[in-house]
Coordinates of C-alpha atoms in Angstrom, one line a residue:
M1 CA 108.5 106.2 71.9
A2 CA 106.0 104.3 69.8
Y3 CA 103.3 106.7 71.0
L4 CA 104.9 109.5 69.1
I5 CA 105.3 107.7 65.8
T6 CA 102.3 108.6 63.6
P7 CA 101.7 106.9 60.3
K8 CA 102.7 110.1 58.5
A9 CA 106.0 110.3 60.3
L10 CA 106.8 106.6 60.0
P11 CA 109.2 106.9 57.0
R12 CA 111.4 109.4 58.9
Y13 CA 111.7 107.0 61.9
V14 CA 112.4 104.0 59.6
R15 CA 115.2 105.9 58.0
R16 CA 116.7 106.9 61.3
Y17 CA 116.4 103.5 62.9
A18 CA 117.9 101.9 59.8
R19 CA 121.0 103.9 60.4
A20 CA 121.1 102.6 64.0
F21 CA 120.5 99.0 63.0
S22 CA 123.0 96.3 64.1
W23 CA 122.6 92.6 64.6
K24 CA 123.7 93.0 68.2
R25 CA 120.9 95.5 68.9
L26 CA 118.4 93.3 67.2
G27 CA 119.6 90.2 69.2
N28 CA 119.3 92.2 72.4
F29 CA 115.9 93.5 71.5
L30 CA 114.6 89.9 70.8
A31 CA 116.2 88.6 74.0
V32 CA 114.5 91.3 76.1
L33 CA 111.1 90.6 74.5
A34 CA 111.4 86.9 75.0
S35 CA 112.4 87.2 78.7
M36 CA 109.5 89.6 79.2
G37 CA 107.1 87.2 77.7
L38 CA 108.4 84.3 79.8
S39 CA 108.2 86.4 82.9
W40 CA 104.5 87.1 82.2
I41 CA 103.8 83.4 81.7
T42 CA 105.7 82.1 84.7
R43 CA 105.0 85.1 87.0
R44 CA 108.6 85.2 88.0
P45 CA 111.3 87.6 86.8
I46 CA 113.5 86.3 83.9
V47 CA 115.9 88.8 82.5
W48 CA 117.9 88.4 79.3
G49 CA 119.7 91.1 77.5
R50 CA 120.1 94.8 78.5
P51 CA 117.7 97.7 78.3
F52 CA 117.2 98.8 74.8
M53 CA 115.8 102.2 75.9
L54 CA 117.5 104.3 78.6
M55 CA 116.4 107.4 80.4
V56 CA 119.3 109.6 81.4
E57 CA 119.0 112.7 83.6
P58 CA 121.5 115.4 82.5
T59 CA 120.5 117.5 85.6
N60 CA 117.8 117.9 88.1
F61 CA 118.2 121.7 88.3
C62 CA 115.5 123.8 86.5
N63 CA 114.9 127.4 85.8
L64 CA 111.2 127.2 86.3
K65 CA 109.0 126.5 89.3
C66 CA 106.2 124.3 88.0
P67 CA 103.8 123.4 90.8
L68 CA 103.3 119.8 89.9
C69 CA 107.0 119.1 89.4
P70 CA 109.2 118.0 92.4
S71 CA 112.1 119.8 90.9
G72 CA 110.2 123.0 90.5
N73 CA 108.0 123.0 93.6
G74 CA 110.9 122.3 96.0
E75 CA 109.6 118.9 97.2
M76 CA 112.5 116.9 95.7
R77 CA 114.4 115.2 98.5
R78 CA 117.4 113.9 96.7
P79 CA 120.6 116.0 96.0
R80 CA 120.8 118.5 93.2
G81 CA 123.5 118.2 90.5
T82 CA 124.6 117.8 86.9
M83 CA 125.9 114.8 85.2
G84 CA 129.5 115.0 84.1
L85 CA 130.5 114.3 80.4
E86 CA 132.9 111.5 81.3
D87 CA 130.3 109.7 83.4
F88 CA 127.9 110.0 80.5
K89 CA 130.5 108.6 78.1
K90 CA 131.1 105.7 80.4
L91 CA 127.4 104.8 80.4
V92 CA 127.3 105.0 76.6
D93 CA 130.4 102.9 76.2
E94 CA 129.0 100.3 78.4
L95 CA 125.4 100.1 77.0
G96 CA 125.7 101.8 73.6
D97 CA 126.0 98.6 71.5
E98 CA 122.7 97.3 72.7
A99 CA 120.7 100.5 73.4
F100 CA 119.0 102.1 70.4
M101 CA 117.4 105.1 72.2
M102 CA 118.3 107.5 75.0
M103 CA 115.7 109.7 76.4
L104 CA 117.7 112.6 77.8
W105 CA 115.7 114.2 80.5
N106 CA 114.0 113.6 83.9
Q107 CA 113.6 116.1 86.7
G108 CA 115.2 119.2 85.3
E109 CA 116.0 121.3 82.3
P110 CA 118.5 119.4 80.2
Y111 CA 120.1 122.5 78.6
I112 CA 121.2 123.7 82.0
N113 CA 123.9 121.1 81.6
K114 CA 126.6 122.9 79.6
C115 CA 127.8 119.6 78.2
F116 CA 124.4 118.5 76.9
N117 CA 125.1 119.0 73.2
Q118 CA 128.4 117.0 73.6
M119 CA 126.4 114.3 75.3
V120 CA 124.0 114.1 72.4
R121 CA 126.8 114.1 69.9
Y122 CA 128.6 111.2 71.7
A123 CA 125.5 109.1 71.8
S124 CA 124.4 110.0 68.2
D125 CA 127.8 109.0 66.9
R126 CA 127.2 105.5 68.3
G127 CA 124.0 105.3 66.3
I128 CA 121.7 105.8 69.3
F129 CA 118.4 107.6 68.7
T130 CA 118.5 110.7 71.0
F131 CA 115.4 112.4 72.3
T132 CA 115.0 115.2 74.9
S133 CA 112.3 117.4 76.5
T134 CA 112.9 121.1 77.2
N135 CA 111.0 124.2 78.4
G136 CA 112.6 126.1 75.4
H137 CA 114.3 128.9 77.4
F138 CA 117.8 128.1 76.4
V139 CA 117.6 128.7 72.7
R140 CA 118.3 132.4 72.7
N141 CA 120.3 133.1 69.5
P142 CA 121.0 131.5 66.1
E143 CA 124.3 130.1 67.3
Q144 CA 122.6 128.1 70.1
A145 CA 120.0 126.8 67.7
Q146 CA 122.6 125.7 65.2
A147 CA 124.6 123.9 67.9
I148 CA 121.5 121.9 68.9
V149 CA 120.8 120.9 65.2
E150 CA 124.5 120.0 64.7
S151 CA 124.6 117.9 67.9
G152 CA 122.7 115.2 66.0
L153 CA 119.6 115.3 68.3
D154 CA 116.9 113.3 66.7
E155 CA 113.8 114.6 68.4
M156 CA 112.7 117.1 71.1
I157 CA 109.6 118.0 73.1
V158 CA 109.1 121.7 73.8
S159 CA 106.7 122.4 76.6
L160 CA 104.1 125.1 76.0
D161 CA 101.0 124.6 78.3
G162 CA 99.6 128.1 77.5
V163 CA 98.7 130.4 74.7
D164 CA 99.6 133.7 76.2
Q165 CA 101.7 134.9 79.1
E166 CA 98.9 134.7 81.6
T167 CA 97.9 131.1 81.0
Y168 CA 101.5 130.0 80.4
E169 CA 102.9 131.3 83.7
R170 CA 100.0 129.9 85.7
Y171 CA 101.9 126.6 85.4
R172 CA 105.3 127.4 84.0
V173 CA 106.0 129.7 86.9
G174 CA 109.0 132.0 86.2
G175 CA 108.8 131.4 82.4
Q176 CA 108.3 133.7 79.5
I177 CA 106.2 132.4 76.6
E178 CA 107.8 134.7 74.1
R179 CA 111.1 132.9 74.8
V180 CA 109.5 129.6 73.9
F181 CA 108.1 131.0 70.7
S182 CA 111.5 132.6 69.8
G183 CA 113.4 129.4 70.6
V184 CA 111.2 127.3 68.4
R185 CA 111.5 129.8 65.5
L186 CA 115.3 129.8 65.9
L187 CA 115.4 126.0 65.8
V188 CA 113.2 125.8 62.7
A189 CA 115.3 128.4 61.0
A190 CA 118.5 126.5 61.9
K191 CA 117.2 123.2 60.5
E192 CA 116.3 124.9 57.3
A193 CA 119.6 126.7 57.0
L194 CA 121.5 123.4 57.6
G195 CA 119.2 121.4 55.4
S196 CA 118.4 119.1 58.4
Q197 CA 115.2 117.2 59.1
T198 CA 116.2 116.8 62.7
P199 CA 115.6 117.4 65.5
L200 CA 111.9 116.7 65.0
I201 CA 110.2 119.4 67.1
N202 CA 107.1 118.4 69.1
L203 CA 105.1 121.2 70.7
Q204 CA 103.6 119.8 73.9
F205 CA 100.5 121.1 75.6
I206 CA 99.5 119.7 79.1
V207 CA 95.8 120.1 79.5
M208 CA 94.8 121.6 82.8
K209 CA 91.7 123.2 84.2
H210 CA 92.9 126.7 83.4
N211 CA 93.9 126.1 79.8
E212 CA 91.6 123.3 78.5
R213 CA 89.6 125.9 76.5
D214 CA 92.8 127.0 74.7
L215 CA 93.5 123.8 72.8
A216 CA 92.4 125.0 69.4
T217 CA 94.5 128.2 69.8
A218 CA 97.5 126.1 70.9
E219 CA 97.2 123.9 67.8
A220 CA 97.1 127.0 65.6
L221 CA 100.2 128.3 67.3
A222 CA 101.9 125.0 66.5
K223 CA 101.1 125.4 62.8
D224 CA 102.2 129.0 62.9
L225 CA 105.5 128.0 64.5
R226 CA 105.9 125.2 61.8
V227 CA 106.8 122.5 64.3
D228 CA 106.6 118.8 63.3
K229 CA 104.0 117.6 65.8
F230 CA 101.5 118.9 68.3
L231 CA 101.1 116.8 71.4
V232 CA 98.3 117.0 73.9
K233 CA 99.4 115.5 77.2
T234 CA 97.4 114.7 80.4
A235 CA 98.6 116.0 83.8
Q236 CA 99.9 113.9 86.6
V237 CA 98.8 115.0 90.1
Y238 CA 99.8 113.8 93.6
T239 CA 97.1 115.0 96.0
S240 CA 93.4 115.7 96.0
A241 CA 94.2 119.4 96.2
D242 CA 96.3 119.2 93.1
A243 CA 93.5 117.3 91.3
E244 CA 90.9 120.0 92.3
E245 CA 93.1 122.8 91.1
F246 CA 94.7 121.4 87.9
L247 CA 92.7 118.4 86.4
P248 CA 90.5 119.5 83.5
E249 CA 86.8 119.1 83.4
D250 CA 86.8 117.3 80.0
E251 CA 87.3 113.6 80.8
Q252 CA 89.1 112.8 77.6
Y253 CA 92.0 114.9 78.8
N254 CA 92.0 113.4 82.4
R255 CA 94.1 110.3 83.0
Y256 CA 92.3 109.6 86.3
E257 CA 89.0 108.2 87.4
H258 CA 87.4 107.8 90.8
A259 CA 87.4 104.4 92.4
E260 CA 86.3 104.0 96.1
D261 CA 87.0 107.7 96.8
E262 CA 90.5 107.4 95.3
L263 CA 91.9 108.8 92.1
V264 CA 93.3 106.0 90.0
V265 CA 94.8 106.0 86.5
K266 CA 92.5 104.7 83.9
G267 CA 93.4 101.4 82.2
Q268 CA 96.2 100.3 84.5
P269 CA 97.1 96.6 84.5
A270 CA 96.9 94.8 87.8
R271 CA 100.2 93.1 87.5
G272 CA 103.5 93.6 85.6
C273 CA 105.3 96.5 84.0
K274 CA 107.0 96.3 80.6
V275 CA 109.4 99.1 81.5
L276 CA 111.2 97.0 84.0
W277 CA 112.4 94.8 81.2
Y278 CA 113.3 97.2 78.4
S279 CA 114.3 100.4 80.1
S280 CA 116.0 101.9 83.1
M281 CA 116.5 105.4 84.7
V282 CA 120.0 106.7 85.3
N283 CA 120.0 109.9 87.3
W284 CA 122.6 112.7 87.2
N285 CA 124.8 111.1 89.9
G286 CA 124.6 107.6 88.6
A287 CA 121.7 106.6 90.9
V288 CA 119.7 103.9 89.1
A289 CA 115.9 103.9 89.5
P290 CA 113.4 101.5 87.9
C291 CA 111.8 104.4 86.0
C292 CA 111.2 108.1 85.8
F293 CA 108.1 107.9 88.1
D294 CA 110.6 107.2 91.0
K295 CA 111.2 110.9 91.4
D296 CA 113.3 110.7 94.5
V297 CA 115.0 107.3 93.8
D298 CA 113.0 105.7 96.7
F299 CA 113.7 102.4 95.0
G300 CA 117.4 102.7 94.3
M301 CA 118.9 99.8 92.4
G302 CA 122.5 100.8 92.6
Q303 CA 125.1 103.4 91.5
A304 CA 126.3 103.3 87.9
F305 CA 129.3 105.5 88.3
N306 CA 131.1 104.0 91.3
G307 CA 132.9 101.1 89.5
R308 CA 130.0 98.7 89.5
S309 CA 128.9 97.5 86.1
F310 CA 125.4 98.2 84.8
D311 CA 124.9 94.5 84.2
E312 CA 125.4 93.8 87.9
I313 CA 122.8 96.5 88.8
W314 CA 120.3 95.3 86.1
R315 CA 120.4 91.7 87.5
S316 CA 120.9 92.7 91.1
R317 CA 118.8 91.3 94.0
A318 CA 117.1 94.7 94.4
Y319 CA 116.0 94.9 90.8
M320 CA 114.8 91.3 90.6
D321 CA 112.9 91.6 93.8
F322 CA 111.2 94.8 92.6
R323 CA 110.2 93.0 89.3
R324 CA 108.9 90.1 91.2
Q325 CA 106.7 92.2 93.4
V326 CA 105.3 94.2 90.5
L327 CA 104.6 90.9 88.6
A328 CA 102.6 89.8 91.7
D329 CA 100.8 93.1 92.4
R330 CA 101.9 96.4 91.0
N331 CA 99.4 98.2 93.3
S332 CA 101.6 97.4 96.2
F333 CA 103.7 100.4 95.3
D334 CA 102.2 103.9 95.5
M335 CA 104.5 105.0 92.7
C336 CA 103.1 102.4 90.3
R337 CA 99.5 103.2 91.1
N338 CA 100.2 106.8 89.8
C339 CA 102.0 105.6 86.7
S340 CA 100.5 106.2 83.2
E341 CA 101.3 102.7 81.8
G342 CA 98.1 101.4 80.3
Y343 CA 96.7 104.9 79.7
R344 CA 97.5 105.6 76.1
G345 CA 101.1 106.6 76.7
M346 CA 100.1 109.8 78.5
F347 CA 99.1 111.5 75.2
S348 CA 95.5 112.1 74.3
L349 CA 96.3 113.6 70.9
I350 CA 99.3 113.4 68.5
K351 CA 98.8 115.6 65.5
E352 CA 101.2 115.7 62.6
I353 CA 101.8 119.4 61.6
K354 CA 104.5 118.9 58.9
G355 CA 105.0 115.9 56.7

């Protein structure tokens, strides 16, 4: 989250986090950082506290068919489904006193889950910072926009990736760019009508070969739409064919470099991963993965909704062994070699549009 906090926006985040402050959350935060530091020094996993950031997948269904997304391109191997409200509440009840942020998305469109606004409200009422990412197609009228603002959502990313229908649908297959524009305008209007500063709206542009010359136009659109921030994101690819088709020519917007005839992410550490100490990924059916880069839960750590406590999963043999291996050599996992940790948080540019 730190990668989205610009100096200009800092006062808004300070006010929001101040409302979420508790001594219990602070104690947990310090315990996590201390155990992470000791783990780096000793090169063995030491885990104190619980994750203070949590990724939660409301659903892995999506209305679009994006070619680099396992959910959209049909390559996802795990079952499809939607998280139930009671399961979500159980998770919040168990971890909410220590967690200060929930990032509510993964491999799907969150607003397909009809309970999503209720989920946000439940977490927000516990003082948890709530953050989501959407393709913007499910804000179709003023009532839906008002419901999102009233849910208490703190921040959202709205994916754009094009400046007209032709460039937009080249990646956002099945989408309609005018729906994105309309949805953003409805949200901005709802915020103004309700006198709300939240959710902060970030318009995100993934730079690819077919759209890299449209950056200036995309930023102008962000200003016209009166969003809060304009984000320029780098693309993740999985194959050399993907790289040839989608990676931009401008190196500043490419997270990869060539090393011994292999594409590798720039700036990756050889050992360790901070995420394994401060965050976790809970998918729609309760399947716990180490992070969102484990798209198919190939490294399943346990089931959060089958009666087992999250603490048991967090300190399980599977989780500790995974941490131990990553501390020794993160390159031993293909998933970790294609992770953006170390590369400027995935974003090449974060520009404040509104103060």
